Coordinates of C-alpha atoms in Angstrom, one line a residue:
Chain A
M1 CA -0.2 0.0 0.1
V2 CA 1.1 3.5 -0.5
R3 CA 0.1 6.8 0.9
K4 CA -3.1 8.7 -0.8
Q5 CA -2.1 11.2 -3.5
Q6 CA -2.5 14.4 -2.2
G7 CA -1.1 18.0 -3.2
E8 CA -1.8 20.9 -5.2
W9 CA -0.8 19.4 -8.7
A10 CA -2.6 16.6 -10.9
V11 CA 0.2 16.6 -13.6
E12 CA 3.6 17.8 -13.7
A13 CA 5.2 16.8 -16.6
R14 CA 9.0 18.1 -17.0
G15 CA 11.0 17.8 -20.6
L16 CA 9.0 15.5 -22.2
V17 CA 10.4 14.1 -25.5
K18 CA 9.1 11.0 -27.9
T19 CA 10.7 10.2 -30.8
F20 CA 9.1 8.2 -33.8
G21 CA 12.0 7.6 -36.1
D22 CA 13.0 10.9 -37.5
N23 CA 10.2 12.7 -36.4
R24 CA 10.1 14.3 -32.7
A25 CA 6.6 14.1 -32.3
V26 CA 6.9 15.7 -28.7
D27 CA 9.8 17.8 -28.2
G28 CA 10.6 18.9 -24.3
V29 CA 6.8 19.2 -23.1
D30 CA 6.4 21.0 -19.7
L31 CA 3.0 20.8 -18.3
N32 CA 1.3 21.6 -14.8
V33 CA -2.1 21.0 -13.9
K34 CA -3.7 22.0 -11.0
T35 CA -6.1 19.8 -9.3
G36 CA -9.5 20.6 -9.5
S37 CA -9.1 22.0 -13.1
I38 CA -9.8 21.5 -16.6
Y39 CA -6.9 22.0 -18.6
G40 CA -6.9 22.4 -22.4
V41 CA -3.9 21.5 -24.6
L42 CA -4.9 23.0 -28.0
G43 CA -2.9 22.3 -31.4
P44 CA -3.5 21.0 -35.0
N45 CA -2.8 17.6 -36.1
G46 CA 0.0 16.3 -35.7
A47 CA 1.1 18.7 -33.1
G48 CA 2.0 16.1 -30.5
K49 CA -1.2 16.4 -28.7
T50 CA -2.1 12.6 -28.3
T51 CA 1.7 11.2 -28.1
T52 CA 1.8 13.9 -24.7
I53 CA -1.1 12.5 -23.5
R54 CA -0.1 9.0 -24.4
M55 CA 2.7 9.2 -22.0
L56 CA 1.1 11.0 -19.5
A57 CA -1.5 7.9 -19.0
T58 CA 1.6 5.3 -19.0
L59 CA 0.4 4.2 -22.7
L60 CA 3.9 5.4 -24.3
R61 CA 7.3 5.4 -22.5
P62 CA 8.6 8.8 -22.7
D63 CA 12.3 8.8 -24.6
A64 CA 13.5 11.9 -22.4
G65 CA 11.8 13.7 -19.9
S66 CA 9.3 12.8 -16.5
A67 CA 6.0 13.3 -15.8
R68 CA 4.1 13.0 -12.3
I69 CA 0.6 12.4 -11.7
F70 CA -0.3 13.6 -7.9
G71 CA 3.3 13.1 -7.5
H72 CA 3.9 9.4 -8.4
D73 CA 6.1 8.7 -11.5
V74 CA 4.7 7.5 -14.7
A75 CA 7.6 5.4 -15.6
K76 CA 8.4 4.3 -12.5
E77 CA 5.1 3.9 -10.6
S78 CA 2.9 3.1 -13.7
H79 CA 0.7 0.6 -11.9
I80 CA -0.1 3.4 -9.2
V81 CA -0.8 6.1 -11.9
R82 CA -3.3 3.8 -13.6
Q83 CA -5.2 3.7 -10.5
L84 CA -5.6 7.5 -10.4
I85 CA -6.6 8.1 -14.1
G86 CA -9.1 7.3 -16.5
V87 CA -8.4 7.7 -20.1
T88 CA -10.9 8.5 -23.3
G89 CA -9.0 8.2 -26.4
Q90 CA -9.2 9.9 -29.8
Y91 CA -10.8 6.5 -31.1
A92 CA -13.6 4.9 -29.1
S93 CA -11.6 2.3 -26.6
V94 CA -14.4 -0.1 -26.2
D95 CA -14.9 -3.4 -27.6
E96 CA -16.8 -3.4 -30.7
S97 CA -18.2 -6.9 -30.9
L98 CA -19.5 -6.9 -27.5
S99 CA -22.5 -4.6 -26.3
A100 CA -22.7 -1.5 -24.0
T101 CA -23.6 -3.3 -20.9
E102 CA -21.1 -6.1 -21.4
N103 CA -18.4 -3.4 -22.1
L104 CA -19.1 -2.0 -18.5
I105 CA -19.6 -5.1 -17.1
I106 CA -16.1 -6.2 -18.3
F107 CA -14.0 -3.2 -17.4
S108 CA -16.0 -3.0 -13.8
R109 CA -14.5 -6.7 -13.3
L110 CA -11.1 -5.7 -14.2
L111 CA -11.0 -2.7 -11.8
G112 CA -12.2 -5.1 -9.0
L113 CA -15.7 -4.8 -8.5
G114 CA -18.1 -7.7 -7.6
R115 CA -20.3 -9.1 -10.4
A116 CA -23.6 -7.1 -8.9
E117 CA -21.8 -4.5 -8.2
S118 CA -20.6 -4.8 -11.9
R119 CA -23.9 -5.1 -13.2
K120 CA -25.4 -2.0 -11.0
K121 CA -22.4 0.2 -12.2
A122 CA -22.9 -0.5 -16.0
Q123 CA -26.6 -0.1 -15.5
E124 CA -26.0 3.5 -13.4
L125 CA -23.4 4.9 -16.0
L126 CA -25.5 3.7 -18.9
E127 CA -28.5 5.8 -17.4
E128 CA -26.0 8.6 -16.6
F129 CA -25.1 8.4 -20.1
G130 CA -28.5 8.3 -21.9
L131 CA -27.4 4.7 -23.7
T132 CA -30.3 2.7 -21.4
E133 CA -32.3 1.8 -24.4
A134 CA -29.0 0.7 -26.4
A135 CA -27.6 -1.4 -23.7
K136 CA -28.0 -4.5 -25.4
R137 CA -27.4 -3.8 -29.1
P138 CA -23.7 -4.7 -30.4
L139 CA -21.7 -1.5 -30.8
K140 CA -21.1 -1.9 -34.5
N141 CA -24.8 0.0 -34.8
F142 CA -23.8 2.9 -32.3
S143 CA -23.5 6.4 -33.7
G144 CA -20.3 8.3 -33.0
G145 CA -21.7 10.2 -30.1
M146 CA -23.0 7.3 -28.5
R147 CA -19.6 5.6 -28.9
R148 CA -17.5 8.3 -27.2
R149 CA -20.1 8.8 -24.7
L150 CA -19.8 4.8 -23.7
D151 CA -16.0 5.4 -23.8
L152 CA -16.6 8.0 -21.1
A153 CA -18.6 6.3 -18.9
A154 CA -15.6 3.5 -19.3
S155 CA -13.4 5.8 -17.9
L156 CA -15.6 6.8 -15.2
I157 CA -15.9 3.5 -13.2
A158 CA -13.6 4.0 -10.8
Q159 CA -14.4 7.5 -10.5
P160 CA -10.7 8.6 -11.1
P161 CA -9.6 11.7 -9.7
L162 CA -7.3 12.3 -13.4
I163 CA -9.2 12.0 -16.5
F164 CA -7.7 12.4 -19.9
L165 CA -9.7 13.2 -22.9
D166 CA -8.3 12.9 -26.2
E167 CA -10.4 15.3 -28.8
P168 CA -13.3 14.3 -26.9
T169 CA -15.7 16.2 -29.5
T170 CA -14.1 15.9 -32.8
G171 CA -16.4 14.7 -35.0
L172 CA -19.6 15.2 -33.1
D173 CA -22.3 17.3 -34.1
P174 CA -22.9 20.6 -32.3
R175 CA -25.6 19.3 -30.1
T176 CA -23.8 16.0 -29.0
R177 CA -21.1 18.1 -28.3
T178 CA -22.7 20.7 -26.0
Q179 CA -23.9 17.4 -24.2
M180 CA -20.2 16.3 -23.8
W181 CA -19.1 19.6 -22.6
E182 CA -22.0 19.3 -20.0
T183 CA -20.7 16.1 -18.8
I184 CA -17.3 17.6 -18.6
R185 CA -18.1 20.6 -16.3
R186 CA -20.0 18.2 -14.1
L187 CA -17.2 16.0 -13.5
V188 CA -14.9 18.6 -12.6
K189 CA -17.6 19.9 -10.1
T190 CA -17.2 16.8 -8.5
G191 CA -13.9 17.2 -7.6
S192 CA -12.3 15.4 -10.7
T193 CA -9.3 16.9 -12.8
V194 CA -9.5 16.9 -16.6
L195 CA -6.9 16.9 -19.0
L196 CA -8.4 17.6 -22.4
T197 CA -7.0 18.0 -26.3
T198 CA -8.7 20.0 -28.6
Q199 CA -8.2 21.3 -32.1
Y200 CA -11.0 23.9 -31.6
L201 CA -10.1 27.1 -29.8
E202 CA -14.0 27.7 -28.9
E203 CA -13.9 24.3 -27.0
A204 CA -10.9 25.4 -25.0
D205 CA -12.2 28.5 -24.8
Q206 CA -15.9 27.0 -23.1
L207 CA -14.2 24.5 -20.7
A208 CA -10.4 25.4 -20.2
D209 CA -9.3 26.8 -16.8
R210 CA -5.6 27.0 -18.8
I211 CA -4.8 26.5 -21.9
A212 CA -1.3 24.9 -23.3
V213 CA -0.9 25.8 -27.3
I214 CA 1.1 22.9 -28.6
D215 CA 2.8 23.0 -32.0
R216 CA 5.3 20.7 -33.7
G217 CA 6.0 18.8 -30.2
H218 CA 6.8 22.3 -28.4
V219 CA 4.6 24.3 -26.1
V220 CA 4.5 27.6 -27.8
A221 CA 2.2 29.0 -25.3
E222 CA 0.6 28.6 -21.7
G223 CA -2.0 30.3 -19.7
T224 CA -5.5 31.0 -18.8
V225 CA -7.9 31.6 -21.4
D226 CA -8.0 35.3 -20.8
E227 CA -3.9 35.9 -21.0
L228 CA -4.1 34.0 -24.1
K229 CA -6.9 35.7 -25.6
A230 CA -5.3 39.2 -24.8
S231 CA -2.0 37.8 -26.8
V232 CA -3.7 36.9 -29.8
G233 CA -6.4 39.2 -29.8
T234 CA -10.1 38.0 -29.2
S235 CA -11.2 38.4 -32.8
S236 CA -9.0 39.6 -36.0
L237 CA -9.5 42.1 -38.5
H238 CA -9.7 41.5 -42.1
V239 CA -9.1 44.6 -44.2
S240 CA -9.2 44.3 -48.3
V241 CA -7.9 47.5 -49.8
L242 CA -9.9 48.7 -53.4
R243 CA -5.9 49.7 -55.3
R244 CA -3.6 46.9 -54.7
E245 CA -0.9 49.7 -54.8
E246 CA -2.1 50.9 -51.4
L247 CA -1.8 47.5 -49.7
E248 CA 1.4 48.8 -48.1
T249 CA 0.0 52.0 -47.3
A250 CA -2.7 50.8 -45.2
R251 CA -0.8 48.1 -43.4
G252 CA 1.4 50.8 -42.2
I253 CA -1.7 52.7 -40.8
V254 CA -3.5 49.4 -39.2
E255 CA 0.0 48.6 -37.5
R256 CA 0.0 51.9 -36.1
V257 CA -3.7 52.6 -35.0
L258 CA -4.1 49.2 -33.8
G259 CA -0.5 49.5 -32.2
V260 CA -0.5 45.5 -33.5
S261 CA 1.8 43.6 -36.1
S262 CA -0.2 42.4 -39.1
S263 CA 0.1 39.8 -41.7
L264 CA -0.6 40.1 -45.3
V265 CA -2.3 38.2 -48.0
P266 CA -1.1 39.8 -51.1
E267 CA -3.1 38.0 -53.6
A268 CA -6.4 39.2 -52.1
A269 CA -4.8 42.5 -51.4
T270 CA -5.8 41.5 -47.5
I271 CA -4.6 42.7 -44.2
T272 CA -5.2 40.5 -41.5
A273 CA -4.3 42.0 -37.6
P274 CA -5.6 40.9 -34.1
M275 CA -8.4 43.2 -32.8
A276 CA -7.6 43.3 -28.9
D277 CA -10.1 46.6 -28.8
A278 CA -13.0 47.4 -30.9
D279 CA -13.1 50.5 -30.3
L280 CA -9.6 51.4 -32.2
V281 CA -11.4 50.2 -35.4
T282 CA -13.3 53.4 -35.5
D283 CA -9.7 55.4 -35.2
L284 CA -8.6 53.1 -38.3
L285 CA -11.8 53.9 -40.6
V286 CA -11.4 57.4 -39.9
E287 CA -7.5 57.5 -40.6
L288 CA -8.1 55.3 -43.9
R289 CA -10.6 57.7 -45.0
A290 CA -8.3 60.3 -44.3
R291 CA -5.6 59.5 -46.2
G292 CA -8.1 58.7 -49.2
I293 CA -7.5 54.8 -49.2
K294 CA -10.7 52.8 -50.5
L295 CA -11.7 49.8 -48.7
A296 CA -13.1 46.6 -51.1
E297 CA -14.1 44.9 -47.9
M298 CA -13.9 44.8 -44.0
S299 CA -14.9 42.0 -41.7
V300 CA -14.3 40.8 -38.3
Q301 CA -13.5 37.3 -37.3
K302 CA -13.4 35.5 -34.1
P303 CA -9.7 33.8 -34.1
T304 CA -9.2 30.2 -35.7
L305 CA -6.6 27.9 -34.5
D306 CA -4.6 29.0 -37.5
E307 CA -4.5 32.8 -36.6
V308 CA -3.6 31.6 -33.0
F309 CA -0.6 29.9 -34.7
L310 CA 0.2 32.6 -36.7
T311 CA 0.0 35.2 -34.0
I312 CA 2.0 33.1 -31.7
T313 CA 4.4 31.4 -33.4
G314 CA 4.6 34.5 -36.1
H315 CA 6.1 36.3 -32.7
G316 CA 9.2 34.2 -32.5
A317 CA 10.4 32.5 -29.9
T318 CA 11.3 35.6 -27.3
S319 CA 7.6 36.3 -26.7
T320 CA 6.7 32.8 -27.1
D321 CA 8.5 32.9 -23.4
T322 CA 7.1 35.5 -22.3
T323 CA 3.7 34.8 -22.6
K324 CA 4.8 31.4 -20.7
A325 CA 6.0 33.7 -17.9
E326 CA 2.9 35.9 -17.8
G327 CA 1.4 32.4 -17.4
N328 CA 3.0 30.8 -15.0
Chain B
M1 CA -30.5 8.1 -9.8
N2 CA -28.0 9.7 -7.8
Q3 CA -25.5 11.4 -10.3
Q4 CA -23.4 12.4 -7.2
S5 CA -22.1 9.0 -6.1
I6 CA -21.4 7.7 -10.1
M7 CA -19.7 11.1 -10.9
T8 CA -17.5 11.6 -7.6
A9 CA -13.6 11.5 -7.8
G10 CA -12.4 8.8 -5.5
V11 CA -9.5 11.0 -4.2
A12 CA -8.9 9.0 -1.1
R13 CA -8.0 5.4 -1.8
P14 CA -5.9 2.7 -1.1
L15 CA -3.0 2.2 -3.6
R16 CA -1.0 -0.5 -4.9
Q17 CA 2.2 -0.9 -6.5
R18 CA 1.4 -3.9 -8.3
A19 CA -1.4 -6.3 -8.9
S20 CA -1.2 -9.5 -6.5
L21 CA -1.5 -12.8 -7.7
G22 CA -5.0 -13.5 -6.9
Q23 CA -5.8 -10.2 -8.9
T24 CA -3.8 -11.3 -11.7
I25 CA -5.9 -14.7 -12.2
R26 CA -9.1 -12.7 -11.4
H27 CA -8.2 -10.2 -14.2
S28 CA -7.3 -13.1 -16.7
L29 CA -10.6 -14.9 -16.0
T30 CA -12.3 -11.6 -16.8
M31 CA -10.3 -11.5 -19.9
A32 CA -11.3 -15.2 -20.5
Y33 CA -14.9 -14.3 -20.2
R34 CA -14.6 -11.4 -22.5
G35 CA -12.9 -13.7 -25.0
L36 CA -15.7 -16.4 -24.7
L37 CA -18.1 -13.5 -25.4
K38 CA -16.6 -12.5 -28.6
I39 CA -16.9 -16.1 -29.4
K40 CA -20.3 -16.3 -28.9
R41 CA -21.1 -12.9 -30.8
T42 CA -19.0 -14.3 -33.7
P43 CA -19.8 -17.8 -34.3
E44 CA -18.4 -18.2 -37.6
Q45 CA -14.8 -17.8 -36.1
L46 CA -15.4 -21.8 -34.9
F47 CA -16.0 -23.1 -38.8
D48 CA -12.2 -24.0 -38.7
V49 CA -12.4 -26.1 -35.8
T50 CA -15.5 -27.5 -36.7
L51 CA -14.9 -28.6 -40.2
Q52 CA -10.8 -29.4 -39.8
P53 CA -11.3 -32.4 -37.8
I54 CA -13.9 -33.8 -39.8
I55 CA -12.2 -32.9 -43.1
F56 CA -8.5 -34.2 -41.9
T57 CA -9.6 -37.1 -40.2
L58 CA -11.9 -38.4 -43.2
M59 CA -9.1 -37.7 -45.7
F60 CA -5.9 -38.8 -44.2
T61 CA -7.8 -42.1 -42.8
Y62 CA -8.6 -42.8 -46.5
I63 CA -5.5 -41.7 -48.1
F64 CA -2.8 -43.4 -46.1
G65 CA -4.9 -46.2 -44.3
G66 CA -4.3 -48.7 -46.8
A67 CA -0.8 -48.0 -47.3
I68 CA 0.6 -47.3 -43.8
S69 CA -1.3 -50.1 -42.0
G70 CA -2.8 -52.4 -44.5
D71 CA -6.4 -51.1 -44.0
V72 CA -8.8 -48.2 -42.7
Q73 CA -9.6 -50.1 -39.4
S74 CA -6.2 -50.9 -38.0
Y75 CA -4.8 -47.4 -39.2
L76 CA -7.6 -45.8 -36.7
P77 CA -5.7 -46.2 -33.6
V78 CA -2.7 -44.8 -35.2
I79 CA -4.1 -42.0 -37.0
I80 CA -6.7 -40.5 -34.8
P81 CA -4.5 -39.5 -32.3
G82 CA -2.0 -38.1 -34.7
I83 CA -4.8 -35.9 -36.6
L84 CA -5.7 -35.1 -33.1
V85 CA -2.6 -33.6 -32.0
Q86 CA -2.0 -32.3 -35.6
T87 CA -5.7 -30.5 -35.5
V88 CA -5.7 -29.2 -32.2
I89 CA -2.1 -27.9 -31.9
G90 CA -2.6 -26.3 -35.5
T91 CA -5.8 -24.7 -34.2
S92 CA -3.8 -22.7 -31.8
I93 CA -2.0 -20.5 -34.6
V94 CA -5.3 -18.6 -34.6
T95 CA -4.8 -17.6 -30.8
G96 CA -1.8 -15.7 -32.3
V97 CA -3.4 -14.4 -35.5
Q98 CA -6.4 -13.2 -33.3
L99 CA -4.4 -11.8 -30.8
R100 CA -2.5 -9.4 -33.6
E101 CA -6.0 -8.1 -35.0
D102 CA -7.4 -7.6 -31.4
M103 CA -4.5 -5.7 -30.2
D104 CA -4.6 -3.4 -33.2
K105 CA -8.0 -2.1 -31.6
G106 CA -8.7 0.8 -29.9
V107 CA -10.1 -1.5 -26.5
F108 CA -6.5 -2.4 -25.8
D109 CA -5.3 0.8 -25.0
R110 CA -8.1 0.9 -22.5
F111 CA -6.6 -2.4 -21.1
K112 CA -3.3 -1.1 -21.0
S113 CA -4.5 2.0 -19.3
L114 CA -6.1 0.0 -16.5
P115 CA -4.4 -1.2 -13.2
I116 CA -4.8 -4.8 -14.0
A117 CA -1.8 -7.3 -14.4
R118 CA -0.1 -6.8 -17.5
I119 CA 0.0 -10.5 -18.3
A120 CA -3.8 -10.6 -18.2
P121 CA -5.3 -9.5 -21.6
L122 CA -2.9 -12.2 -23.3
A123 CA -3.5 -14.9 -20.8
G124 CA -7.4 -14.7 -20.9
A125 CA -7.3 -14.6 -24.7
L126 CA -5.1 -17.7 -24.4
L127 CA -7.7 -19.2 -21.8
A128 CA -10.6 -18.3 -23.8
D129 CA -9.3 -20.3 -26.7
T130 CA -9.3 -23.6 -25.0
I131 CA -13.1 -23.8 -25.8
R132 CA -11.5 -24.0 -29.5
Y133 CA -9.2 -26.8 -28.5
T134 CA -11.9 -28.4 -26.9
I135 CA -14.5 -28.6 -29.4
A136 CA -11.7 -29.6 -32.2
T137 CA -10.8 -32.7 -29.7
V138 CA -14.1 -34.0 -29.0
L139 CA -15.1 -33.3 -32.9
T140 CA -11.8 -35.5 -33.8
F141 CA -12.9 -38.3 -31.4
A142 CA -16.3 -38.2 -32.5
M143 CA -15.4 -38.6 -36.3
G144 CA -13.2 -41.4 -35.1
Y145 CA -15.8 -43.1 -33.5
I146 CA -18.2 -43.2 -36.1
M147 CA -15.3 -44.2 -38.5
G148 CA -15.2 -47.5 -36.2
Y149 CA -12.4 -46.1 -33.6
R150 CA -12.7 -47.9 -30.5
P151 CA -10.0 -47.3 -28.0
D152 CA -8.9 -49.6 -25.8
G153 CA -8.1 -47.3 -23.3
G154 CA -11.6 -46.5 -22.3
L155 CA -13.8 -43.2 -22.0
D156 CA -11.9 -41.7 -19.1
H157 CA -8.4 -42.4 -20.7
V158 CA -9.5 -41.0 -24.0
A159 CA -10.7 -37.7 -21.5
L160 CA -7.2 -37.7 -20.2
A161 CA -5.5 -38.0 -23.7
G162 CA -8.1 -35.1 -24.7
L163 CA -6.9 -33.0 -21.7
L164 CA -3.2 -33.6 -22.5
V165 CA -3.6 -32.2 -26.1
I166 CA -5.6 -29.2 -24.7
V167 CA -3.0 -28.3 -22.3
C168 CA -0.1 -28.9 -24.8
S169 CA -1.8 -26.7 -27.3
W170 CA -2.5 -24.0 -24.9
S171 CA 1.2 -24.2 -23.7
V172 CA 2.1 -23.9 -27.8
S173 CA -0.5 -21.1 -28.1
W174 CA 2.2 -19.0 -26.2
I175 CA 4.7 -19.5 -28.9
F176 CA 1.9 -17.8 -31.6
A177 CA 1.2 -15.2 -29.4
F178 CA 4.5 -14.3 -29.2
F179 CA 4.8 -14.0 -33.0
G180 CA 1.0 -12.0 -32.7
V181 CA 2.8 -9.3 -30.4
I182 CA 6.1 -8.7 -32.5
A183 CA 4.4 -9.0 -35.8
R184 CA 3.0 -6.3 -37.7
T185 CA 0.1 -7.6 -39.3
A186 CA -2.2 -10.7 -38.7
S187 CA -1.3 -12.3 -41.8
S188 CA 2.5 -12.4 -41.1
V189 CA 1.6 -14.0 -38.2
Q190 CA -0.3 -17.1 -40.1
G191 CA 2.6 -17.2 -41.9
I192 CA 5.3 -17.6 -40.0
S193 CA 3.3 -19.7 -37.4
M194 CA 2.7 -22.0 -40.3
L195 CA 6.3 -22.4 -41.1
V196 CA 7.1 -23.3 -37.7
L197 CA 4.3 -25.8 -37.1
F198 CA 4.2 -27.7 -40.8
P199 CA 7.9 -29.2 -40.0
L200 CA 6.8 -29.7 -36.7
T201 CA 3.6 -31.8 -37.0
F202 CA 4.8 -33.5 -40.3
L203 CA 8.3 -34.9 -39.0
S204 CA 6.7 -36.5 -36.9
N205 CA 5.4 -39.9 -35.8
A206 CA 1.9 -38.1 -36.3
F207 CA 1.0 -40.1 -39.7
V208 CA 3.5 -42.7 -40.3
P209 CA 5.6 -45.2 -38.7
V210 CA 9.3 -43.7 -37.9
E211 CA 10.6 -47.1 -38.8
T212 CA 10.0 -45.9 -42.7
M213 CA 12.1 -42.9 -42.6
P214 CA 15.9 -42.6 -43.5
N215 CA 17.8 -42.2 -40.2
W216 CA 18.7 -38.7 -39.9
L217 CA 15.1 -38.0 -40.0
Q218 CA 14.3 -40.4 -37.7
W219 CA 16.7 -38.7 -35.5
F220 CA 14.7 -35.3 -35.6
V221 CA 11.3 -37.1 -35.2
N222 CA 12.5 -38.9 -32.0
V223 CA 13.8 -35.3 -30.7
N224 CA 10.3 -33.8 -32.0
P225 CA 8.0 -33.2 -29.0
I226 CA 5.4 -33.3 -31.1
S227 CA 6.2 -37.1 -31.3
H228 CA 6.1 -37.7 -27.6
L229 CA 2.7 -36.0 -27.3
V230 CA 1.4 -38.4 -30.1
S231 CA 2.9 -40.9 -28.3
A232 CA 1.7 -40.3 -24.9
V233 CA -2.1 -39.7 -26.5
R234 CA -1.6 -43.0 -28.5
D235 CA -0.4 -44.7 -24.9
L236 CA -3.0 -43.5 -23.0
T237 CA -6.3 -44.1 -25.5
N238 CA -5.0 -47.6 -27.1
A239 CA -3.8 -49.1 -24.0
G240 CA -4.8 -46.8 -21.0
T241 CA -1.2 -46.5 -19.7
A242 CA 1.0 -43.2 -18.9
G243 CA 4.7 -43.5 -19.8
S244 CA 8.0 -41.4 -20.2
D245 CA 6.2 -39.7 -23.3
L246 CA 3.5 -38.2 -21.4
A247 CA 6.2 -37.0 -18.7
I248 CA 8.2 -35.3 -21.7
A249 CA 5.1 -33.9 -23.1
L250 CA 4.3 -32.1 -20.0
I251 CA 7.8 -30.8 -19.3
G252 CA 8.2 -29.7 -22.8
A253 CA 4.8 -27.8 -22.3
I254 CA 5.8 -26.0 -19.2
A255 CA 9.1 -25.4 -20.8
I256 CA 7.3 -23.4 -23.5
V257 CA 5.2 -21.3 -21.1
A258 CA 8.0 -20.9 -18.9
V259 CA 10.0 -19.1 -22.0
F260 CA 7.4 -17.6 -24.4
A261 CA 4.9 -16.1 -21.7
P262 CA 7.5 -13.6 -20.4
L263 CA 8.7 -12.9 -23.5
T264 CA 5.4 -12.4 -24.9
V265 CA 4.4 -10.1 -21.9
R266 CA 7.8 -8.3 -22.3
A267 CA 7.1 -7.9 -26.1
Y268 CA 3.5 -6.6 -25.4
M269 CA 4.5 -4.0 -22.6
K270 CA 7.1 -2.5 -24.9
R271 CA 4.8 -2.4 -28.1
T272 CA 2.8 0.2 -27.8

């Protein structure tokens, strides 16, 4: 027996590295997740999100670095770590050839529940996740959303204090996604810590207390949602000029008035800039008219993940470090 | 329904450094239960163990019977134990192939993330497959009986012989489980396994008396553990006796498990 886990940090990872052949999928990732919080790992496909989660969940051995779950080392005390975590993978980790009930009963039995207890637990979870009607059907006929729900239900059997969710809503329709978000929020209210990965800025915004942005195996930014938003600009402004030759002049004005750096799409004669303060747009438009620059189009867009990346990685390494320092 | 009780995180709980022996056995039995449920759901995967004993027994008996023992009737006590061993051990290849297919599925990720003994998913799968060996064993003896085979050892010794073959096949299946864990695809598992098993079963005393073979081959056939297993089965079914062949077969089985079970588990843990 080992003393029960306690303390502030659910996850502490230092310099995690995983290489597949020539590809450094994860290249020195640090993560700190506070107990009782939702932590979002945001990044595009292939950024190293899944690999990071798999290392934290004892499914992959790190090539370098270390990670602790509630103070227990993932490599040296993997059996203990497994008693503290629940993992819901990107692809449903449930048995396709069995029914939902059978799946949950088998996982319950493996987790040490008795026969009657397992049956009861399976029933409770199926009810909780709205799967009672489909309980006896084979999983082959399950929709993507049902499968995810069952997968999450299976992760909750042992009521683990830390739950890993790898892209929990990718491929789900908007309604199912909202349901999933509700479930995740409820989980945290009851004392669980959740570490989730996502490709959607909106999802991280909705759920996470803190976010790490990960790109090509590196954490490029870390902080609270607000800190991150402030660094990116909540929305971005797109300005297209009518006369192409005025593009550079207009860009200068945009950067001066908004006080930010911008990017160009020369083919479309469009300037894109983060818009931290909507009030400044008035000043910008006034200034543009004063200089006689005609606009073809102007729009405001919520930042997409691409823009977050453009902004964060475009700043270069030094400012990335600043963001990280602010975050900690 | 009290949602609170389902969703509460169990923060205070006793933690164990590793699974105990009792837990390991329980986990393996649960995994075996999973295997049985899977067989129940997809009964078509039992085609090979039902058809093969019937076809092989008929085929080999009528092809070789006249040539080797003069007539089919007197060949039966020779061929039935031989075909039994060949068929049932051959069935154990499927264990490795299916393990490979199974391991590629997402559910194995969950097994790996659960605090269960590492050997359980493997041991469970292998244990569930003994049902396949049992079916093949019963069908082979039943075919023999229909064709006129009346073993002098009596039913109890026939049952013992069946049990021996099942135990040995289970042991041999660890070899194929090892291939299943290290190979990249299910078809390569099938390929390598056949390559190993074909010489082993045919270069034995299963179908043909050893005396008819050249000396150098006799040497191999006599050390081949399959020969000892076949002899042990013949002793039990035809005479009701147990001799050194039985001991050698059992020792061989234990040795295979002692070598390949740890190898397989280690490879399984490494492969992620």
